Short mmCIF file of C-alpha atoms in Angstrom, two decimals:
data_model
loop_
_atom_site.label_atom_id
_atom_site.label_comp_id
_atom_site.label_asym_id
_atom_site.label_seq_id
_atom_site.Cartn_x
_atom_site.Cartn_y
_atom_site.Cartn_z
CA MET A 1 38.49 183.78 120.25
CA VAL A 2 37.91 180.63 118.15
CA LEU A 3 40.44 178.04 119.19
CA ARG A 4 39.06 174.81 117.70
CA VAL A 5 40.62 172.71 120.47
CA GLY A 6 39.28 170.85 123.45
CA ILE A 7 39.48 167.98 125.91
CA VAL A 8 39.46 164.63 124.08
CA GLY A 9 39.85 162.34 127.10
CA TRP A 10 40.01 162.72 130.87
CA GLY A 11 41.28 160.43 133.61
CA ALA A 12 41.52 160.48 137.37
CA TYR A 13 43.40 158.54 140.00
CA ILE A 14 43.13 158.74 143.78
CA PRO A 15 45.10 156.33 146.02
CA ARG A 16 43.02 154.06 148.28
CA TYR A 17 44.36 155.13 151.66
CA ARG A 18 42.72 157.82 153.81
CA VAL A 19 43.72 159.42 157.09
CA LYS A 20 41.10 161.34 159.03
CA VAL A 21 41.72 164.97 159.95
CA GLU A 22 40.74 164.18 163.55
CA GLU A 23 43.55 161.58 163.66
CA ILE A 24 46.12 164.20 162.62
CA ALA A 25 44.61 166.64 165.17
CA ARG A 26 44.93 163.96 167.88
CA VAL A 27 48.65 163.45 167.22
CA TRP A 28 49.56 167.14 167.09
CA GLY A 29 47.21 168.44 169.77
CA TYR A 30 44.87 170.54 167.66
CA ASP A 31 41.25 171.36 168.46
CA PRO A 32 39.25 168.37 167.16
CA SER A 33 36.95 170.76 165.28
CA VAL A 34 39.74 171.76 162.86
CA GLY A 35 38.25 169.54 160.12
CA ALA A 36 34.93 171.35 160.26
CA GLU A 37 36.73 174.71 160.09
CA LEU A 38 38.64 173.64 156.98
CA GLY A 39 35.73 171.79 155.41
CA VAL A 40 37.97 168.74 154.99
CA TYR A 41 37.26 165.54 156.93
CA GLU A 42 39.80 163.10 155.53
CA LYS A 43 42.58 163.12 152.97
CA ALA A 44 43.89 160.67 150.39
CA VAL A 45 47.32 159.20 151.08
CA GLY A 46 49.51 157.50 148.49
CA GLY A 47 50.75 154.02 149.40
CA VAL A 48 54.37 153.36 150.32
CA ASP A 49 55.24 152.52 146.69
CA GLU A 50 53.40 155.46 145.13
CA ASP A 51 54.71 158.86 144.12
CA ALA A 52 53.56 161.71 141.88
CA THR A 53 54.86 159.88 138.80
CA THR A 54 53.00 156.61 139.45
CA ILE A 55 49.85 158.54 140.40
CA GLY A 56 50.12 160.68 137.26
CA LEU A 57 50.69 157.59 135.15
CA GLU A 58 47.49 155.93 136.40
CA ALA A 59 45.49 159.07 135.66
CA ALA A 60 47.12 159.33 132.22
CA LEU A 61 46.27 155.69 131.39
CA ASN A 62 42.62 156.46 132.19
CA ALA A 63 42.70 159.64 130.08
CA VAL A 64 44.16 157.82 127.06
CA LYS A 65 41.56 155.03 127.47
CA ARG A 66 38.76 157.60 127.34
CA ALA A 67 40.36 159.45 124.42
CA GLY A 68 40.48 156.16 122.50
CA ILE A 69 43.47 157.26 120.40
CA ASP A 70 46.74 155.58 119.52
CA PRO A 71 49.17 157.06 122.10
CA ARG A 72 51.77 157.50 119.35
CA ARG A 73 49.68 160.38 118.00
CA ILE A 74 50.38 162.37 121.19
CA GLY A 75 53.05 164.98 120.44
CA ALA A 76 53.56 166.54 123.88
CA VAL A 77 53.48 165.26 127.45
CA PHE A 78 53.39 167.87 130.20
CA PHE A 79 53.65 166.86 133.84
CA GLY A 80 52.77 169.42 136.51
CA SER A 81 53.77 168.63 140.10
CA GLU A 82 55.44 170.06 143.14
CA SER A 83 56.39 166.64 144.50
CA LYS A 84 58.58 165.38 141.66
CA PRO A 85 60.34 162.15 142.69
CA TYR A 86 63.52 163.42 141.02
CA ALA A 87 64.67 167.04 141.35
CA VAL A 88 66.50 166.52 138.05
CA LYS A 89 65.17 163.85 135.65
CA PRO A 90 61.76 164.27 134.11
CA SER A 91 58.70 162.35 135.19
CA ALA A 92 57.11 163.23 131.83
CA THR A 93 59.49 160.86 130.02
CA ILE A 94 58.61 157.99 132.40
CA ILE A 95 54.90 158.55 131.75
CA ALA A 96 55.50 158.91 128.00
CA GLU A 97 57.55 155.71 127.96
CA ALA A 98 54.99 153.74 129.98
CA LEU A 99 52.20 154.80 127.63
CA GLY A 100 54.17 154.04 124.46
CA ILE A 101 54.24 157.70 123.40
CA VAL A 102 58.05 157.95 123.02
CA PRO A 103 60.20 158.89 121.18
CA ASP A 104 58.37 161.18 118.74
CA THR A 105 57.10 163.66 121.33
CA MET A 106 57.90 166.62 123.53
CA ALA A 107 58.01 165.85 127.26
CA SER A 108 58.44 168.34 130.09
CA ASP A 109 57.94 168.68 133.81
CA LEU A 110 56.52 172.06 134.72
CA GLU A 111 56.67 174.04 137.96
CA PHE A 112 54.23 176.67 139.20
CA ALA A 113 53.11 175.35 142.59
CA CYS A 114 49.57 173.97 142.21
CA ARG A 115 48.96 175.33 138.70
CA ALA A 116 51.95 173.77 136.92
CA GLY A 117 49.62 171.27 135.27
CA SER A 118 47.34 174.08 134.18
CA GLU A 119 50.25 175.87 132.54
CA GLY A 120 50.78 172.58 130.69
CA LEU A 121 47.15 172.60 129.63
CA ARG A 122 47.51 176.09 128.18
CA ALA A 123 50.71 175.10 126.38
CA ALA A 124 49.16 171.92 124.96
CA PHE A 125 46.10 173.80 123.72
CA GLY A 126 48.43 176.30 122.04
CA LEU A 127 50.45 173.55 120.34
CA VAL A 128 47.30 171.83 119.06
CA ALA A 129 45.71 175.13 117.96
CA SER A 130 48.82 176.09 116.00
CA GLY A 131 48.92 172.70 114.28
CA GLN A 132 52.31 171.71 115.73
CA ILE A 133 50.93 168.58 117.40
CA GLU A 134 47.77 166.51 116.89
CA TYR A 135 47.20 165.58 120.55
CA GLY A 136 48.79 166.52 123.85
CA LEU A 137 48.75 164.80 127.25
CA VAL A 138 48.62 166.95 130.37
CA VAL A 139 49.06 165.46 133.82
CA GLY A 140 48.65 167.15 137.20
CA ALA A 141 49.63 164.96 140.15
CA ASP A 142 51.08 165.35 143.61
CA THR A 143 51.87 163.59 146.83
CA ALA A 144 51.45 166.93 148.52
CA GLN A 145 54.01 167.68 151.20
CA ALA A 146 53.35 169.42 154.49
CA ASN A 147 55.52 169.85 157.56
CA PRO A 148 54.21 167.42 160.20
CA GLY A 149 52.15 169.39 162.71
CA ASP A 150 51.68 172.36 160.36
CA VAL A 151 48.08 173.29 159.60
CA LEU A 152 48.84 172.39 155.98
CA GLU A 153 49.13 168.75 157.02
CA PHE A 154 45.37 168.47 157.52
CA THR A 155 44.78 168.94 153.80
CA ALA A 156 47.97 168.01 151.86
CA ALA A 157 46.91 164.90 149.94
CA SER A 158 47.82 162.51 147.11
CA GLY A 159 46.04 162.25 143.77
CA GLY A 160 46.05 163.32 140.17
CA ALA A 161 44.16 163.80 136.95
CA ALA A 162 45.12 163.89 133.30
CA PHE A 163 43.67 165.20 130.06
CA VAL A 164 44.26 164.38 126.43
CA VAL A 165 43.76 167.58 124.44
CA GLY A 166 43.20 167.71 120.73
CA PRO A 167 41.15 169.17 117.91
CA ALA A 168 37.59 170.31 118.64
CA ARG A 169 36.17 167.72 116.23
CA ASP A 170 37.22 164.93 118.66
CA ALA A 171 36.47 166.85 121.86
CA VAL A 172 34.17 165.96 124.75
CA ALA A 173 34.52 169.58 125.88
CA VAL A 174 35.47 172.37 123.48
CA LEU A 175 37.61 175.21 124.80
CA GLU A 176 35.66 178.41 124.43
CA GLY A 177 38.25 180.72 125.93
CA VAL A 178 41.02 181.01 128.49
CA TYR A 179 42.53 183.91 130.42
CA THR A 180 45.53 183.80 132.76
CA TYR A 181 46.41 186.25 135.53
CA VAL A 182 49.83 186.08 137.25
CA THR A 183 51.85 188.31 139.57
CA ASP A 184 54.82 187.89 141.90
CA THR A 185 53.11 187.14 145.22
CA PRO A 186 55.04 185.29 147.97
CA ASP A 187 52.17 183.37 149.58
CA PHE A 188 53.65 179.85 149.62
CA TRP A 189 57.06 178.50 148.64
CA ARG A 190 59.59 175.75 149.08
CA ARG A 191 63.33 176.34 148.84
CA GLU A 192 65.61 173.92 147.02
CA VAL A 193 66.73 171.92 150.06
CA SER A 194 63.52 172.17 152.09
CA PRO A 195 61.46 169.01 152.35
CA TYR A 196 58.27 170.95 153.12
CA PRO A 197 56.71 174.16 151.86
CA VAL A 198 56.33 177.30 153.95
CA HIS A 199 53.27 179.52 153.69
CA GLY A 200 52.30 183.02 154.69
CA GLU A 201 49.36 181.90 156.87
CA ALA A 202 46.46 184.31 156.22
CA PHE A 203 48.44 185.91 153.37
CA THR A 204 47.68 182.80 151.26
CA GLY A 205 44.03 183.90 151.14
CA GLU A 206 43.17 187.44 150.16
CA PRO A 207 46.14 188.69 148.10
CA ALA A 208 46.90 185.27 146.63
CA TYR A 209 44.05 182.75 146.15
CA PHE A 210 41.12 185.16 146.11
CA HIS A 211 42.71 188.02 144.17
CA HIS A 212 44.17 185.84 141.40
CA ILE A 213 41.17 183.59 140.85
CA GLU A 214 38.79 186.55 140.96
CA SER A 215 40.91 188.45 138.44
CA ALA A 216 41.28 185.47 136.09
CA VAL A 217 37.58 184.59 136.15
CA LYS A 218 36.43 188.20 135.72
CA GLY A 219 38.94 188.63 132.90
CA LEU A 220 37.62 185.56 131.12
CA MET A 221 33.95 186.44 131.51
CA GLU A 222 34.63 189.97 130.28
CA ARG A 223 36.42 188.70 127.18
CA LEU A 224 33.74 186.13 126.38
CA GLY A 225 30.80 188.32 127.35
CA LEU A 226 29.56 185.72 129.82
CA LYS A 227 27.89 186.06 133.22
CA PRO A 228 28.01 183.66 136.21
CA GLN A 229 24.56 182.29 135.39
CA ASP A 230 25.76 181.24 131.90
CA PHE A 231 27.76 178.40 133.50
CA ASP A 232 26.35 175.06 134.63
CA TYR A 233 29.42 174.13 136.67
CA VAL A 234 32.37 176.00 138.20
CA VAL A 235 35.53 174.37 139.48
CA PHE A 236 38.18 176.19 141.48
CA HIS A 237 41.47 175.16 143.03
CA GLN A 238 40.62 173.57 146.39
CA PRO A 239 43.20 174.14 149.14
CA ASN A 240 40.39 173.29 151.58
CA GLY A 241 36.63 172.86 151.46
CA ARG A 242 35.83 176.49 152.30
CA PHE A 243 37.83 178.68 149.88
CA PRO A 244 36.07 177.45 146.70
CA LEU A 245 32.65 178.28 148.15
CA ARG A 246 33.84 181.72 149.28
CA ILE A 247 35.35 182.68 145.93
CA ALA A 248 32.22 181.36 144.18
CA LYS A 249 29.96 183.53 146.29
CA ARG A 250 32.14 186.58 145.73
CA LEU A 251 32.01 186.07 141.95
CA GLY A 252 28.24 185.53 141.94
CA PHE A 253 28.12 181.75 141.51
CA THR A 254 25.79 179.53 143.51
CA LYS A 255 26.63 176.59 145.74
CA GLU A 256 24.86 174.32 143.24
CA GLN A 257 27.30 175.34 140.49
CA VAL A 258 30.31 174.55 142.71
CA GLU A 259 29.39 171.38 144.58
CA PRO A 260 29.60 168.81 141.74
CA GLY A 261 33.28 169.70 141.27
CA LEU A 262 34.11 170.01 144.97
CA ILE A 263 36.30 167.12 146.04
CA ALA A 264 38.50 168.59 148.81
CA PRO A 265 36.09 167.60 151.63
CA TYR A 266 36.58 163.91 150.72
CA ILE A 267 40.23 163.71 149.67
CA GLY A 268 41.92 166.95 150.74
CA ASN A 269 44.14 169.17 148.57
CA THR A 270 45.98 167.19 145.92
CA TYR A 271 47.82 170.35 144.76
CA ASN A 272 48.21 169.91 140.98
CA GLY A 273 45.47 167.28 141.08
CA SER A 274 43.01 169.55 142.87
CA ALA A 275 41.15 171.61 140.24
CA PHE A 276 41.91 168.91 137.63
CA LEU A 277 40.14 166.23 139.72
CA GLY A 278 37.22 168.60 140.28
CA PHE A 279 37.02 169.15 136.51
CA ALA A 280 37.24 165.39 135.90
CA ARG A 281 34.38 164.81 138.36
CA VAL A 282 32.24 167.33 136.47
CA LEU A 283 33.06 165.64 133.14
CA ASP A 284 31.95 162.35 134.75
CA ILE A 285 28.40 163.74 134.97
CA ALA A 286 28.05 166.72 132.59
CA LYS A 287 25.48 166.59 129.81
CA PRO A 288 26.13 167.74 126.25
CA GLY A 289 25.72 171.50 125.98
CA SER A 290 26.82 172.19 129.57
CA ARG A 291 29.22 175.09 130.07
CA ILE A 292 32.01 174.55 132.62
CA LEU A 293 34.29 177.16 134.18
CA VAL A 294 37.60 175.78 135.48
CA ALA A 295 39.97 177.99 137.47
CA PRO A 296 43.12 176.39 138.89
CA PHE A 297 45.37 178.47 141.14
CA GLY A 298 49.06 178.22 141.92
CA SER A 299 50.96 180.04 144.62
CA GLY A 300 53.59 182.49 143.61
CA ALA A 301 50.94 183.32 142.19
CA GLY A 302 48.59 182.84 139.28
CA SER A 303 45.27 181.53 138.05
CA ASP A 304 43.90 180.39 134.71
CA ALA A 305 40.21 180.59 133.92
CA TYR A 306 38.91 178.28 131.18
CA SER A 307 35.46 178.03 129.70
CA PHE A 308 34.48 174.70 128.15
CA VAL A 309 31.30 173.59 126.40
CA VAL A 310 30.49 169.87 126.58
CA THR A 311 29.77 168.00 123.34
CA ASP A 312 27.70 164.91 122.44
CA ALA A 313 30.90 162.81 122.32
CA ILE A 314 31.08 162.77 126.12
CA GLU A 315 28.41 160.11 126.61
CA GLU A 316 30.22 157.27 124.84
CA LYS A 317 33.58 158.00 126.50
CA ARG A 318 32.37 158.34 130.08
CA ASP A 319 32.34 154.65 131.02
CA ARG A 320 35.67 153.74 129.46
CA ALA A 321 37.55 154.37 132.74
CA PRO A 322 36.79 154.63 136.47
CA LYS A 323 35.09 157.82 137.64
CA VAL A 324 36.31 160.19 140.34
CA ASP A 325 33.52 159.06 142.68
CA ASP A 326 34.55 155.41 142.21
CA TYR A 327 37.97 156.31 143.56
CA ILE A 328 36.57 158.50 146.35
CA ALA A 329 34.36 155.62 147.54
CA ASP A 330 37.05 152.92 147.31
CA LYS A 331 39.05 153.64 150.46
CA VAL A 332 40.86 152.14 153.42
CA TYR A 333 41.50 154.13 156.60
CA ILE A 334 44.97 154.16 158.10
CA ASP A 335 46.27 155.65 161.33
CA TYR A 336 48.88 158.38 161.66
CA ALA A 337 51.71 155.88 162.06
CA MET A 338 51.00 154.15 158.75
CA TYR A 339 50.43 157.50 157.03
CA ALA A 340 53.79 158.71 158.37
CA LYS A 341 55.51 155.63 156.96
CA TYR A 342 53.72 155.80 153.60
CA ARG A 343 54.55 159.48 153.09
CA ARG A 344 58.10 159.02 154.33
CA LEU A 345 57.71 161.32 157.34
CA VAL A 346 59.73 158.81 159.34
CA LEU A 347 63.36 158.81 158.29
CA ARG A 348 64.88 155.36 158.25
CA TYR A 349 68.56 154.86 157.64
CA ASN A 350 70.15 151.83 156.00
CA MET A 351 72.91 151.07 158.49
CA MET B 1 76.37 155.86 149.19
CA ALA B 2 75.81 152.20 148.60
CA TYR B 3 75.16 152.02 144.89
CA ARG B 4 73.07 149.07 143.85
CA LEU B 5 70.74 149.86 140.98
CA SER B 6 72.37 149.78 137.59
CA PRO B 7 71.22 152.58 135.23
CA ALA B 8 71.99 150.37 132.25
CA ARG B 9 69.91 147.50 133.58
CA LEU B 10 66.89 149.65 134.43
CA TRP B 11 67.09 151.26 130.99
CA ARG B 12 67.35 147.87 129.28
CA GLU B 13 64.36 146.50 131.19
CA LYS B 14 62.06 149.52 130.90
CA ASP B 15 59.61 147.94 128.43
CA SER B 16 58.96 144.98 130.72
CA ARG B 17 58.96 147.16 133.84
CA TYR B 18 56.65 149.89 132.54
CA ARG B 19 54.46 148.18 129.93
CA LEU B 20 54.49 144.52 130.93
CA VAL B 21 56.24 143.56 127.71
CA GLY B 22 56.94 139.84 127.63
CA GLY B 23 57.90 137.24 125.07
CA MET B 24 55.67 135.29 122.70
CA CYS B 25 57.04 132.14 121.10
CA ARG B 26 56.27 131.96 117.39
CA ARG B 27 56.67 128.15 117.45
CA CYS B 28 54.60 127.01 120.48
CA GLY B 29 52.56 130.21 120.86
CA ARG B 30 53.12 130.53 124.61
CA ARG B 31 53.76 133.83 126.34
CA PHE B 32 56.20 134.41 129.16
CA TYR B 33 57.63 137.12 131.40
CA PRO B 34 60.15 138.63 131.54
CA PRO B 35 61.01 138.54 127.84
CA ARG B 36 64.04 136.52 126.82
CA PRO B 37 65.57 135.48 123.52
CA VAL B 38 64.77 131.77 123.92
CA CYS B 39 61.33 130.30 124.67
CA PRO B 40 61.46 128.74 128.18
CA TYR B 41 58.89 126.12 127.14
CA CYS B 42 60.08 124.78 123.78
CA GLY B 43 63.55 126.27 123.36
CA SER B 44 62.71 128.07 120.13
CA LYS B 45 64.71 131.18 119.33
CA SER B 46 61.82 132.54 117.31
CA VAL B 47 60.45 134.88 119.97
CA GLU B 48 58.78 138.26 119.61
CA ARG B 49 58.17 140.91 122.26
CA VAL B 50 54.52 141.66 123.01
CA GLU B 51 52.55 143.62 125.61
CA LEU B 52 50.94 141.03 127.87
CA ALA B 53 47.39 141.12 129.26
CA ARG B 54 47.19 143.48 132.23
CA GLN B 55 44.72 141.40 134.25
CA GLY B 56 44.86 137.90 135.64
CA VAL B 57 44.42 135.74 138.73
CA VAL B 58 46.65 134.92 141.68
CA GLU B 59 47.75 131.29 141.26
CA THR B 60 49.82 131.12 144.40
CA PHE B 61 51.48 133.52 146.83
CA ALA B 62 53.75 133.86 149.84
CA ILE B 63 53.71 136.49 152.56
CA THR B 64 57.26 137.58 153.32
CA TYR B 65 57.95 139.20 156.70
CA THR B 66 61.73 138.89 156.58
CA VAL B 67 62.92 141.19 153.84
CA GLN B 68 66.32 142.32 152.66
CA GLU B 69 67.73 145.73 153.53
CA GLY B 70 65.99 148.45 151.55
CA PHE B 71 62.58 146.75 151.57
CA ARG B 72 61.56 147.13 155.24
CA ASP B 73 59.11 149.96 154.45
CA GLN B 74 57.22 147.66 152.07
CA ALA B 75 57.02 144.68 154.47
CA PRO B 76 55.21 142.40 154.68
CA ILE B 77 55.58 141.83 150.96
CA VAL B 78 53.16 139.44 149.27
CA TYR B 79 54.89 137.79 146.33
CA ALA B 80 52.57 136.10 143.88
CA ILE B 81 52.55 134.10 140.70
CA VAL B 82 49.87 135.72 138.59
CA LYS B 83 48.42 133.90 135.60
CA LEU B 84 47.48 136.59 133.11
CA ASP B 85 44.40 136.35 130.93
CA ASP B 86 46.64 135.58 127.92
CA GLY B 87 48.25 132.62 129.72
CA ALA B 88 51.58 134.18 130.69
CA ARG B 89 52.74 133.76 134.29
CA VAL B 90 54.33 136.68 136.11
CA PHE B 91 56.17 136.55 139.42
CA ALA B 92 55.64 139.94 141.08
CA PRO B 93 54.74 141.61 144.37
CA LEU B 94 51.14 142.51 145.17
CA THR B 95 50.26 145.99 146.35
CA ASP B 96 47.28 147.87 147.80
CA VAL B 97 46.00 144.76 149.55
CA GLU B 98 45.98 143.56 153.13
CA PRO B 99 47.97 140.26 153.22
CA GLU B 100 45.19 138.44 155.07
CA LYS B 101 42.78 139.19 152.21
CA VAL B 102 44.93 137.63 149.46
CA HIS B 103 43.63 134.32 148.11
CA THR B 104 44.28 132.08 145.15
CA GLY B 105 41.96 132.91 142.29
CA MET B 106 41.86 136.60 143.27
CA ARG B 107 41.57 138.81 140.19
CA VAL B 108 44.33 141.37 139.94
CA GLU B 109 45.57 144.03 137.53
CA ALA B 110 49.05 145.28 136.71
CA VAL B 111 50.22 148.68 137.95
CA VAL B 112 53.54 150.47 137.83
CA ARG B 113 54.92 151.26 141.27
CA ARG B 114 58.18 151.97 143.03
CA VAL B 115 59.78 148.56 143.43
CA ARG B 116 63.11 149.63 144.86
CA VAL B 117 64.75 152.91 145.75
CA ASP B 118 68.50 153.48 146.04
CA ASP B 119 68.72 155.55 149.24
CA ASP B 120 68.17 159.30 148.91
CA HIS B 121 70.59 159.82 146.06
CA GLY B 122 70.29 156.87 143.71
CA LEU B 123 67.76 155.75 141.17
CA ILE B 124 64.14 154.84 141.69
CA ALA B 125 63.31 151.48 140.11
CA TYR B 126 59.73 151.47 138.89
CA GLY B 127 58.20 148.16 137.95
CA ILE B 128 55.17 145.94 137.69
CA LYS B 129 53.13 145.01 140.73
CA PHE B 130 49.60 143.63 140.86
CA ARG B 131 46.68 144.86 142.90
CA PRO B 132 43.06 143.76 143.31
CA LEU B 133 40.91 145.35 140.58
CA ARG B 134 40.30 148.97 141.42
CA PRO B 135 37.97 150.63 142.06
CA ALA B 136 36.75 147.60 144.04
CA LYS B 137 33.70 145.95 142.59
CA SER B 138 31.09 144.24 144.74
CA GLY B 139 31.81 140.63 145.58
CA GLN B 140 35.59 141.02 145.69
#
């Protein structure tokens, strides 16, 4: 599998507000130790004027800065989110317009729970590999929704990351191979008129998250003839701080391979931003020659496993935009009341 | 539904709302925002549209506690006149800052945010706001 494509630029964005898990537990009467059980201690919250589109746009601006290309050379913009501000009207066109990519481009919003952005990544790689476009922009961003008081609320967070993909000659990380594994598995869903998703409690684990990621990663390693110890870093989708460590152990990876890309303990689960932000954090520190495994997961359900090899070009691009850890460190705590207002959990009527 | 935001107007203004496109006078060389066909300084009609600098300083500001209907969730709103690094002045709200921390001379950068939302059914107006440089650097 010689694809001659890769990541040309990467960008992250995490809003500045944080609410502590213990604050959510206080309001809804949970055991204060719930944060320790989930491995998540606080989550990122978008401000009152932020949504998945503005978050995605900030990440995309950073990705284009790192790529160092004229945005007009981008021929496809894919936006993956499950918190689209408009049910009908693309966010991808807003991002494309704001970056000066329009009108000579494709632009689509994609849906596949938390791996919609990853489906965009696969599509963009395919378009570049087949010579139909020179560069593609892929954005994964969410202001993750959760029913107030549901266990999901402890982790559902705001954030996003974006990647410019292009030919291997320009890449900071060359795509070595990718394998996708999908089935119809009803672990987590949101109906058309529902404001919040519903999940199958424990069913979200074994038959969904673990089975699909395990199958995708094993499928990739088999096809590439690679073993867990061949990778320097592994990044999984991060619905909480525990699942990524469990799936890593099951697949034979060490804690040391997982931790650099583990961001859920500090910001929660940013849905489409989750594995992408973990990957961005690894690119912030990876040395040339490093091999990175990235495995996003989306409910419904499916997982993609990618293998990337970092190139020398990464060093000069790294400092062109803020790093994931810069955003993690730059934070302001808010209480539940402000969080509820910012995430529009309080309905206010214009009367 | 009370319908306030005009699709045509938002569409017409998208360059200035999304990319901070302003005007540059070919006669006196000054830049201004929003763009308009006549230079507000010298009256020349020889004006071109340019993307303005995205960073600048707060020249003056006002904290607004009494806001019109539709803006209560954003209150208090800090409105500022920002002098951009290319000399243009922009009147815009600040965001991601506690009002008591705003001061003249504060360095800020342009971001695109939700400026106004037409209830649950209408349009979302995105536009330029300014925030302190982020991620925060020491000394700010």
